[in-house]
Amino acid sequence: MRVLNSQSLALPAFTVLKLIAFVGCVLFAVSTTMVRADTQSKKITAILAKADSAYGEYLSGQCVTCHHSKGKADGIPAIVGLPDVYIVQTILEYKHAREERTNPTMVNIAKNLSDEEIGSLAKFFSAQEAE
Amino acid sequence: MYKLTRRRFGGVLGASAMGVAAGSLAAPAVLAAAKSRLVVIGGGPAGATTARYVAKGSKDVSVTLIEPKHHFTTCFFSNLYLGGFRTLESITHGYSTLAAEYGINVVHDVAVDVDRAGKMVKLARGGDVAYDRLVVTPGIAMRYDSIEGYSAEASTVMPHAWQAGTQTAALKQQLEAMEDGGTFVICPPPNPFRCPPGPYERICMVAHYLKSNKPKSKIIVLDAKDKFSKQALFQEAWVQHYEGMIEWLPKEVTGGVKAVKAESMEIVTDGETIKASVANVIPAQKAGVIAERAGLTAESGWCPIDPSSMRSKKDESTFVIGDASIAAAMPKSGFSANSQAKVAANAILADLTGSKKFPAKYRNTCWSLVATNDGVKVGADYTGGDEKIDVTSKFISKTGESADLRAQTAEEANGWYAGITKDIFG
Ligand SMILES: Cc1cc2nc3c(=O)[nH]c(=O)nc-3n(C[C@H](O)[C@H](O)[C@H](O)COP(=O)(O)OP(=O)(O)OC[C@H]3O[C@@H](n4cnc5c(N)ncnc54)[C@H](O)[C@@H]3O)c2cc1C
């Protein structure tokens, strides 16, 4: 049987420690992401819970001036029939001008929308069908 | 104001519903008796959108849309037609979907008078239409007398092309007939007027056409103002795409256009007389004549409205929407007209059916094409304030933007055109 000397032991012990630290970091990152994702999804659920269908229909009038009401996308993206969660998330991204969501028209619109309005619009458009 | 008496109205349409008209609309119990009646004068972006949203919103309201034209050519994108980017057919729309799919009674006639006390609209070809709520959306009328020598007749020689259709086609034909090396003179009007960036987009589109077809030609701009909408963006484009072709002369330089002579194609300013090959004379404007006839205008010639609903300040049964209205911070644009129409439709439905009235939220964005694949935009959100329509927040394209971003903005305008025309005409 091979006898390990103290020196040869030291290295794996260090590696194990590094591994533990690494796994710990990964777990921490994953869990905070999960927590963040969880907070985000809770926020979206809360926003959708505030939806008022009559208000959503009324507000949608100001969107279909540009976003074709039957889903034609000629230079402005179609929004009818998209999942409500996705619509809320996207409007929130515009509201905070995140990443690719920098189009000044949408940033300007999103910053004036309350949670109730965002939820109402998302519910309305997700229930519409493209032609 | 000249007012028709009830007696002068013969052959009342929808006479069976007269009982309702006599009753007060403030009492919803009366409304249940018969369909209430909305009459809309003018089938442009403001009128057609209102008619469509009210018809869509309730089966209990009968909607009549009065519009003389069978086909509506949009002013928006008519500059692109001048530049060769669009055909006239592609910006012309019919009313058949509004009639067939929304049950709107489209009457191709001119409203010549309104009896507000009797709630009746008089038509040019005879017959009267009774209403419970009236929408007046006639767009603009030209103040021909704002320029000496200019008139409806002179406008066939020196077109304004500020109401789309034959005027736009006439201007295009003149441009096509113009010799290379000719002078195109455009006279943008004083404020307030339909489409603040419109004259300057037109300059770009005419320059684009001339640069490609008649590169020795010149454009002279005799402005009635010293500054204009999206000025830095347009002036950037004039240098970048049409260097040396365009000369913009503000009012402080020329004193403005004093007179025109259609026979000799001359335009007279304070110090100079300029001879034009093609003259695009755009006079000062006011609300369409029926608005004044109905007693809905203020001294300015435009119609005051309640900012929370677009209801006329002169008559609570009447709404004025679009270019004819005084919408304060909102520019006179097709986008604004379409946006206001939806706020008004909500208020009209609340009046007539007791449905919920929501807070007024308006929006506008004006795209302008300055060259091939080069678009710019300006826009804002608005609310109905206590006194007037107020800006909530706004944005504008920047000078020096990347070609990619400009191309994307130009693309967006195409998407907007498809969206808004669907929303107006169904
Ligand atoms: C060159 C140019 C470019 C433009 N570009 C843009 C743009 O890019 N984006 C934008 O948003 N806007 C643009 N506009 C502005 C836009 O066209 C107007 O703001 C819009 O048309 C206003 O709509 P409206 O319904 O108030 O009036 P109008 O469009 O004028 O419609 C009024 C209708 O009422 C009818 N009418 C009038 N009197 C009577 C009567 N007595 N009885 C019955 N019917 C009647 C008329 O026949 C007409 O059809 C542009 C305008 C011009 C001139």
XYZ file of C-alpha atoms and ligand atoms in Angstrom:
610
model
C 0.000 0.000 0.000
C 1.241 3.394 -0.832
C 1.908 5.667 2.051
C 1.097 9.213 1.420
C 3.470 11.715 2.768
C 2.270 14.913 4.240
C 3.276 16.840 1.195
C 1.310 14.738 -1.188
C -1.662 15.003 1.140
C -1.512 18.751 1.239
C -2.289 19.222 -2.423
C -5.515 17.212 -2.637
C -6.659 18.808 0.611
C -6.153 22.217 -0.950
C -7.892 21.109 -4.152
C -10.821 19.814 -2.129
C -11.047 23.114 -0.314
C -10.987 24.976 -3.645
C -13.633 22.652 -4.942
C -15.813 23.264 -1.914
C -15.335 26.989 -2.294
C -16.136 26.765 -5.985
C -19.239 24.655 -5.457
C -20.266 27.038 -2.702
C -19.916 29.995 -5.018
C -21.870 28.277 -7.759
C -24.598 27.298 -5.324
C -24.713 30.833 -3.993
C -24.890 32.314 -7.480
C -27.564 29.835 -8.552
C -29.598 30.432 -5.440
C -29.421 34.246 -5.695
C -30.368 33.990 -9.359
C -33.187 31.722 -8.311
C -34.174 34.102 -5.571
C -34.020 36.968 -8.051
C -35.945 34.986 -10.651
C -38.376 34.034 -7.948
C -38.809 37.662 -6.818
C -39.180 38.645 -10.462
C -41.813 36.000 -11.119
C -43.635 36.940 -7.929
C -43.584 40.549 -9.087
C -44.957 39.572 -12.496
C -47.678 37.464 -10.875
C -48.590 40.392 -8.636
C -48.730 42.723 -11.638
C -50.940 40.305 -13.549
C -53.215 39.953 -10.527
C -53.973 43.680 -10.814
C -55.271 43.331 -14.393
C -58.611 44.925 -15.238
C -59.906 43.658 -18.578
C -62.022 46.702 -19.499
C -59.122 49.016 -18.678
C -56.753 46.812 -20.683
C -59.000 46.994 -23.718
C -59.235 50.782 -23.393
C -55.471 51.225 -23.007
C -54.721 48.825 -25.870
C -56.186 51.434 -28.221
C -53.033 53.494 -27.715
C -50.814 50.517 -28.663
C -52.516 49.363 -31.854
C -51.795 52.689 -33.545
C -48.379 51.115 -34.188
C -48.574 47.421 -33.207
C -50.912 45.985 -35.840
C -54.097 44.736 -34.157
C -54.080 41.519 -36.196
C -50.412 40.765 -35.751
C -48.894 41.974 -39.018
C -45.268 42.909 -38.351
C -44.053 45.353 -41.006
C -41.300 47.069 -39.051
C -42.942 47.112 -35.622
C -43.118 43.796 -33.740
C -46.421 41.924 -33.397
C -47.644 41.731 -29.808
C -50.992 39.961 -30.117
C -51.143 36.467 -28.635
C -47.850 36.705 -26.729
C -47.789 35.098 -23.252
C -48.879 37.615 -20.612
C -45.802 36.941 -18.462
C -43.541 37.743 -21.391
C -45.399 40.980 -22.115
C -45.095 42.131 -18.487
C -41.407 41.226 -18.396
C -40.728 43.085 -21.644
C -42.563 46.228 -20.572
C -40.606 46.178 -17.292
C -37.371 45.876 -19.267
C -38.363 48.934 -21.302
C -39.365 50.770 -18.162
C -35.812 50.381 -16.903
C -34.258 50.643 -20.411
C -32.451 47.323 -19.847
C -30.094 45.664 -22.321
C -31.580 45.712 -25.813
C -34.726 47.500 -24.659
C -33.616 51.034 -25.476
C -36.043 52.086 -28.218
C -36.922 55.629 -27.040
C -40.578 55.301 -28.080
C -41.133 52.223 -25.921
C -38.969 53.489 -23.054
C -41.052 56.679 -23.005
C -44.309 54.724 -23.052
C -43.272 52.143 -20.450
C -42.110 54.691 -17.903
C -45.638 56.127 -17.731
C -47.357 52.771 -17.149
C -48.413 51.712 -13.643
C -48.373 48.059 -12.543
C -52.136 47.881 -12.996
C -51.815 49.230 -16.524
C -49.009 46.844 -17.429
C -50.976 43.871 -16.116
C -54.164 44.966 -17.869
C -52.392 45.404 -21.198
C -50.581 42.066 -20.912
C -53.800 40.185 -20.204
C -55.575 41.928 -23.069
C -52.934 41.342 -25.730
C -52.229 37.753 -24.713
C -55.914 36.973 -25.294
C -55.889 38.428 -28.846
C -55.255 36.362 -31.940
C -53.217 37.116 -35.031
C -54.999 36.864 -38.359
C -73.996 82.221 -35.983
C -76.673 81.251 -38.444
C -78.834 78.522 -37.017
C -81.440 76.382 -38.625
C -84.778 76.105 -36.953
C -86.367 72.737 -36.401
C -89.023 73.666 -38.964
C -86.515 73.975 -41.777
C -85.518 70.364 -41.398
C -87.670 68.078 -43.468
C -87.548 64.317 -43.964
C -85.895 63.429 -40.699
C -83.948 60.179 -40.832
C -84.428 57.771 -37.991
C -87.649 59.451 -36.964
C -88.619 56.511 -34.776
C -85.805 57.385 -32.432
C -86.892 60.990 -32.067
C -88.451 60.308 -28.727
C -85.040 59.468 -27.379
C -83.508 62.618 -28.794
C -86.113 64.675 -26.990
C -85.312 63.028 -23.671
C -82.316 64.024 -21.626
C -79.235 61.869 -22.086
C -78.399 62.408 -18.484
C -81.162 59.935 -17.666
C -79.874 56.490 -18.692
C -83.332 54.942 -18.152
C -84.523 56.675 -21.306
C -81.675 55.172 -23.282
C -82.872 51.644 -22.916
C -85.906 52.478 -25.050
C -84.132 52.525 -28.428
C -80.678 52.528 -29.930
C -78.951 55.808 -29.258
C -77.420 57.545 -32.234
C -73.892 58.737 -32.879
C -73.288 60.864 -35.961
C -69.736 61.561 -37.110
C -68.956 64.345 -39.592
C -65.730 63.540 -41.474
C -64.137 60.177 -42.265
C -60.465 60.973 -41.681
C -58.236 59.459 -38.974
C -60.209 61.237 -36.216
C -63.738 60.498 -37.443
C -63.303 57.001 -38.837
C -61.430 55.827 -35.722
C -64.125 57.216 -33.409
C -66.887 55.601 -35.475
C -65.085 52.256 -35.459
C -64.362 52.237 -31.712
C -67.897 53.214 -30.746
C -69.378 50.595 -33.105
C -66.926 48.006 -31.761
C -67.718 49.007 -28.181
C -71.491 48.644 -28.197
C -74.261 47.058 -30.213
C -76.686 49.527 -28.668
C -75.410 52.568 -30.488
C -76.129 53.155 -34.173
C -73.216 54.901 -35.853
C -73.494 57.094 -38.956
C -70.347 58.369 -40.655
C -70.754 61.280 -43.079
C -67.889 61.668 -45.557
C -68.124 62.908 -49.166
C -65.160 60.920 -50.479
C -65.425 57.226 -51.358
C -61.673 56.837 -51.001
C -59.452 58.536 -48.469
C -55.827 59.264 -49.364
C -53.759 59.810 -46.227
C -51.647 62.953 -45.969
C -49.236 60.835 -43.966
C -46.830 59.129 -46.355
C -47.951 61.508 -49.158
C -44.473 63.059 -48.982
C -43.082 59.568 -49.596
C -45.208 59.457 -52.744
C -43.571 62.724 -53.867
C -40.157 61.189 -53.165
C -40.995 58.054 -55.156
C -41.112 55.691 -52.159
C -44.867 55.026 -52.285
C -47.644 54.895 -54.865
C -50.822 56.914 -54.387
C -52.832 53.646 -54.392
C -50.815 52.299 -51.454
C -51.880 55.278 -49.308
C -55.552 55.254 -50.360
C -58.236 53.478 -48.325
C -61.937 52.683 -48.675
C -64.799 52.585 -46.172
C -66.267 49.174 -47.029
C -64.848 47.345 -43.985
C -66.299 49.958 -41.636
C -69.722 49.398 -43.224
C -69.571 45.601 -43.646
C -67.751 44.491 -40.500
C -68.729 47.169 -38.023
C -72.246 47.959 -39.232
C -71.425 51.647 -39.596
C -73.846 53.552 -41.793
C -71.438 55.309 -44.161
C -73.161 58.211 -45.928
C -71.179 59.763 -48.767
C -72.339 63.334 -48.512
C -71.315 66.712 -47.096
C -72.713 67.990 -43.806
C -73.734 71.580 -44.543
C -75.208 72.606 -41.230
C -75.857 71.531 -37.667
C -78.959 72.388 -35.661
C -77.546 71.965 -32.183
C -80.773 72.741 -30.365
C -82.682 70.156 -32.425
C -79.694 67.766 -32.583
C -79.799 67.375 -36.314
C -77.221 67.408 -39.114
C -78.250 68.724 -42.512
C -76.822 67.047 -45.604
C -75.966 68.707 -48.937
C -78.025 66.295 -51.011
C -81.017 66.760 -48.747
C -82.185 64.835 -45.729
C -81.263 65.336 -42.133
C -79.709 62.995 -39.628
C -80.721 63.099 -35.969
C -78.179 62.434 -33.244
C -77.797 61.966 -29.527
C -74.062 62.554 -29.696
C -72.230 64.345 -32.508
C -68.573 64.077 -33.490
C -67.141 66.864 -35.640
C -63.852 65.923 -37.318
C -63.567 67.932 -40.545
C -59.798 68.431 -40.396
C -58.535 71.755 -41.701
C -59.667 74.551 -43.995
C -57.170 76.772 -45.800
C -57.006 80.453 -44.953
C -56.464 81.435 -48.558
C -56.743 85.093 -47.608
C -53.594 84.826 -45.471
C -51.525 85.327 -48.654
C -52.474 88.016 -51.153
C -53.221 86.547 -54.562
C -53.667 83.004 -53.245
C -57.052 81.281 -53.580
C -58.641 77.882 -54.198
C -58.238 78.638 -57.893
C -54.596 79.675 -57.586
C -53.949 76.452 -55.646
C -54.487 74.446 -58.853
C -51.412 76.231 -60.285
C -49.483 76.567 -57.011
C -50.699 73.515 -55.086
C -50.572 73.376 -51.304
C -50.901 69.579 -51.336
C -51.833 69.869 -47.651
C -55.023 67.871 -48.193
C -54.081 64.655 -49.926
C -55.479 63.428 -53.252
C -55.749 65.587 -56.376
C -53.567 68.328 -54.833
C -50.780 65.832 -54.100
C -51.020 64.319 -57.578
C -50.886 67.824 -59.112
C -47.700 68.678 -57.207
C -46.096 65.395 -58.259
C -46.969 66.006 -61.924
C -45.474 69.480 -61.772
C -42.274 68.095 -60.252
C -42.076 65.504 -62.998
C -42.649 68.126 -65.684
C -40.037 70.496 -64.223
C -36.798 71.016 -66.170
C -33.444 70.015 -64.659
C -32.041 73.198 -63.149
C -35.465 74.505 -62.164
C -36.409 76.129 -58.860
C -38.809 74.437 -56.445
C -40.177 76.971 -53.977
C -41.982 75.802 -50.841
C -43.728 78.162 -48.403
C -44.301 76.468 -45.009
C -47.214 77.990 -43.064
C -47.303 79.837 -39.729
C -48.207 77.993 -36.490
C -50.454 76.241 -35.671
C -50.838 74.000 -38.687
C -51.369 70.368 -39.707
C -48.249 68.235 -39.237
C -45.437 70.471 -37.896
C -42.608 68.351 -39.408
C -44.542 67.867 -42.695
C -43.085 70.729 -44.779
C -39.543 69.747 -43.811
C -40.040 66.052 -44.576
C -41.468 67.232 -47.906
C -38.290 69.234 -48.580
C -36.266 66.039 -48.010
C -38.504 63.961 -50.269
C -38.542 66.529 -53.075
C -34.756 66.859 -52.729
C -34.444 63.088 -52.972
C -36.492 63.072 -56.163
C -34.545 65.988 -57.672
C -31.142 64.610 -56.681
C -31.941 61.342 -58.459
C -33.696 62.876 -61.477
C -32.875 66.590 -61.864
C -29.668 67.200 -59.895
C -29.078 70.768 -61.144
C -32.321 71.953 -59.527
C -32.628 74.098 -56.401
C -35.050 74.230 -53.500
C -35.893 77.569 -51.871
C -37.790 77.517 -48.583
C -39.662 80.733 -47.743
C -40.701 79.998 -44.181
C -43.375 81.887 -42.252
C -41.444 80.955 -39.079
C -37.956 81.308 -37.625
C -37.738 77.769 -36.297
C -39.450 74.445 -36.852
C -40.033 70.891 -35.635
C -37.057 68.480 -35.531
C -34.991 71.350 -36.968
C -31.529 70.027 -36.081
C -32.390 66.606 -37.536
C -33.726 68.002 -40.807
C -30.867 70.455 -41.231
C -28.405 67.639 -40.596
C -30.089 65.634 -43.371
C -30.098 68.559 -45.800
C -26.311 68.882 -45.476
C -25.608 65.165 -45.339
C -27.809 64.023 -48.226
C -28.567 67.090 -50.355
C -25.544 69.366 -49.939
C -25.940 72.683 -51.747
C -29.463 72.018 -52.999
C -31.619 73.533 -50.243
C -31.774 77.146 -49.120
C -33.923 77.708 -46.012
C -34.921 81.334 -45.444
C -36.629 82.037 -42.109
C -39.120 84.853 -41.646
C -36.540 87.074 -39.957
C -34.593 87.096 -43.236
C -37.379 87.552 -45.806
C -40.222 89.010 -43.754
C -42.331 86.075 -44.953
C -44.422 85.606 -48.093
C -46.509 88.695 -48.777
C -48.165 87.767 -52.071
C -48.180 85.224 -54.865
C -48.891 85.658 -58.576
C -50.082 82.399 -60.055
C -50.068 83.721 -63.674
C -46.351 84.494 -63.584
C -45.353 81.866 -60.955
C -43.940 84.591 -58.731
C -43.686 84.760 -54.974
C -43.236 88.114 -53.294
C -41.499 88.618 -49.932
C -40.582 91.885 -48.200
C -37.543 92.570 -50.298
C -37.663 90.185 -53.233
C -39.731 88.562 -55.947
C -38.797 84.955 -56.645
C -39.738 83.127 -59.818
C -40.560 79.466 -59.273
C -40.643 76.522 -61.674
C -42.859 74.725 -59.173
C -44.456 76.556 -56.231
C -45.778 74.673 -53.209
C -47.684 77.369 -51.307
C -49.052 76.205 -47.950
C -51.287 78.866 -46.395
C -52.313 79.402 -42.767
C -55.081 77.082 -41.588
C -58.176 76.813 -39.389
C -60.709 74.131 -38.466
C -62.826 72.729 -41.325
C -65.718 75.061 -42.209
C -68.504 72.927 -40.728
C -66.947 73.440 -37.260
C -67.350 77.185 -37.547
C -70.812 76.817 -39.062
C -71.846 74.688 -36.078
C -70.572 77.368 -33.705
C -67.834 75.174 -32.242
C -64.822 77.395 -32.942
C -63.042 79.942 -30.785
C -61.744 83.230 -32.166
C -58.568 81.479 -33.299
C -60.609 79.434 -35.783
C -59.942 76.168 -33.900
C -62.276 74.295 -31.517
C -61.793 74.354 -27.737
C -62.255 70.975 -26.039
C -62.374 69.453 -22.572
C -58.933 67.784 -22.194
C -60.346 64.789 -20.330
C -62.638 63.669 -23.157
C -62.320 65.820 -26.344
C -65.867 67.061 -25.627
C -66.537 70.465 -27.184
C -66.391 73.340 -24.701
C -69.255 74.899 -26.665
C -71.670 71.946 -26.631
C -71.749 68.998 -24.273
C -73.408 66.684 -26.805
C -70.585 67.271 -29.281
C -66.973 66.135 -29.534
C -64.287 67.711 -31.716
C -61.259 65.525 -32.455
C -58.140 65.735 -34.592
C -56.786 68.722 -36.496
C -59.905 70.851 -35.905
C -59.481 70.762 -32.121
C -57.274 72.796 -29.804
C -55.257 69.957 -28.325
C -52.602 72.250 -26.815
C -49.320 70.356 -26.587
C -50.388 67.666 -29.071
C -49.385 68.384 -32.671
C -52.009 68.194 -35.403
C -51.105 64.743 -36.675
C -52.873 61.607 -37.868
C -51.388 59.787 -34.876
C -52.795 62.411 -32.458
C -56.203 62.310 -34.185
C -56.325 58.515 -33.919
C -55.211 58.619 -30.275
C -57.738 61.302 -29.296
C -60.498 59.355 -31.068
C -60.115 56.458 -28.635
C -60.370 58.715 -25.593
C -63.470 60.328 -27.118
C -65.022 56.951 -28.044
C -64.670 55.846 -24.415
C -66.406 59.048 -23.237
C -69.158 58.713 -25.869
C -69.833 55.104 -24.863
C -69.974 56.190 -21.218
C -72.522 58.887 -22.158
C -74.688 56.610 -24.265
C -74.444 53.212 -22.585
C -73.333 54.027 -19.046
C -70.069 52.102 -19.506
C -67.001 53.116 -17.518
C -65.120 56.293 -18.431
C -61.373 55.858 -18.038
C -58.770 58.621 -17.571
C -57.652 60.384 -20.761
C -54.268 59.179 -21.999
C -53.029 60.352 -25.340
C -49.966 59.604 -27.422
C -48.177 60.811 -30.513
C -45.158 59.844 -32.565
C -44.235 61.507 -35.854
C -41.751 59.668 -38.037
C -40.132 61.502 -40.943
C -38.192 59.922 -43.779
C -35.255 62.191 -44.602
C -33.551 59.973 -47.218
C -33.485 56.321 -48.300
C -33.297 54.188 -45.122
C -32.882 57.274 -42.973
C -35.757 57.953 -40.586
C -36.112 60.228 -37.546
C -38.896 60.511 -35.003
C -40.320 62.646 -32.225
C -43.045 61.709 -29.781
C -44.712 62.117 -26.415
C -47.305 60.795 -23.995
C -50.009 63.177 -22.763
C -52.745 63.372 -20.136
C -55.905 65.391 -19.887
C -54.930 68.181 -17.487
C -57.340 70.554 -15.747
C -57.067 73.270 -18.362
C -55.496 71.595 -21.359
C -53.817 68.457 -22.668
C -50.396 68.262 -20.986
C -47.179 66.440 -21.899
C -46.304 63.573 -19.544
C -42.912 62.825 -21.115
C -41.329 63.041 -24.549
C -38.450 61.838 -26.731
C -36.711 62.728 -29.993
C -34.125 61.127 -32.316
C -30.600 62.496 -32.002
C -28.311 63.988 -34.603
C -25.382 61.754 -35.494
C -27.194 58.465 -34.888
C -25.823 55.334 -36.574
C -27.023 54.358 -40.035
C -28.403 51.118 -38.555
C -30.558 52.957 -36.045
C -31.803 55.360 -38.730
C -32.679 52.439 -41.020
C -34.576 50.804 -38.162
C -36.484 54.040 -37.496
C -37.412 54.240 -41.193
C -38.643 50.619 -41.004
C -40.716 51.408 -37.926
C -42.566 54.095 -39.865
C -43.748 51.424 -42.324
C -45.013 49.314 -39.430
C -46.794 52.312 -37.952
C -48.473 53.056 -41.287
C -49.828 49.502 -41.517
C -50.973 49.615 -37.885
C -52.698 52.992 -37.897
C -54.506 52.518 -41.196
C -55.852 49.177 -39.948
C -56.973 50.926 -36.757
C -58.694 53.720 -38.705
C -60.344 51.860 -41.571
C -60.661 48.343 -40.103
C -47.719 66.289 -46.072
C -48.280 65.775 -44.805
C -47.638 64.770 -44.119
C -48.168 64.263 -42.935
N -47.495 63.280 -42.299
C -47.974 62.800 -41.141
C -47.297 61.759 -40.467
O -46.257 61.259 -40.903
N -47.835 61.295 -39.308
C -48.990 61.789 -38.801
O -49.430 61.307 -37.766
N -49.657 62.793 -39.415
C -49.181 63.301 -40.571
N -49.854 64.315 -41.221
C -51.035 64.943 -40.555
C -52.325 64.184 -40.758
O -52.552 63.924 -42.111
C -53.504 64.953 -40.185
O -53.177 65.414 -38.907
C -54.742 64.083 -40.114
O -55.182 63.783 -41.407
C -55.870 64.740 -39.312
O -56.990 63.905 -39.298
P -58.473 64.495 -39.176
O -59.352 63.315 -39.172
O -58.527 65.466 -38.079
O -58.681 65.355 -40.514
P -58.680 64.896 -42.057
O -57.686 63.851 -42.300
O -58.575 66.130 -42.854
O -60.110 64.261 -42.275
C -61.250 65.073 -42.293
C -62.313 64.456 -43.185
O -63.533 65.171 -43.006
C -64.178 65.319 -44.235
N -65.045 66.491 -44.134
C -64.691 67.795 -43.991
N -65.784 68.577 -43.925
C -66.850 67.763 -44.025
C -68.258 67.980 -44.029
N -68.768 69.203 -43.923
N -69.075 66.912 -44.162
C -68.576 65.664 -44.275
N -67.253 65.393 -44.273
C -66.407 66.438 -44.150
C -63.050 65.475 -45.243
O -63.482 65.066 -46.538
C -61.984 64.536 -44.671
O -62.052 63.270 -45.237
C -49.363 64.819 -42.421
C -50.018 65.825 -43.114
C -49.482 66.319 -44.290
C -50.203 67.394 -45.023
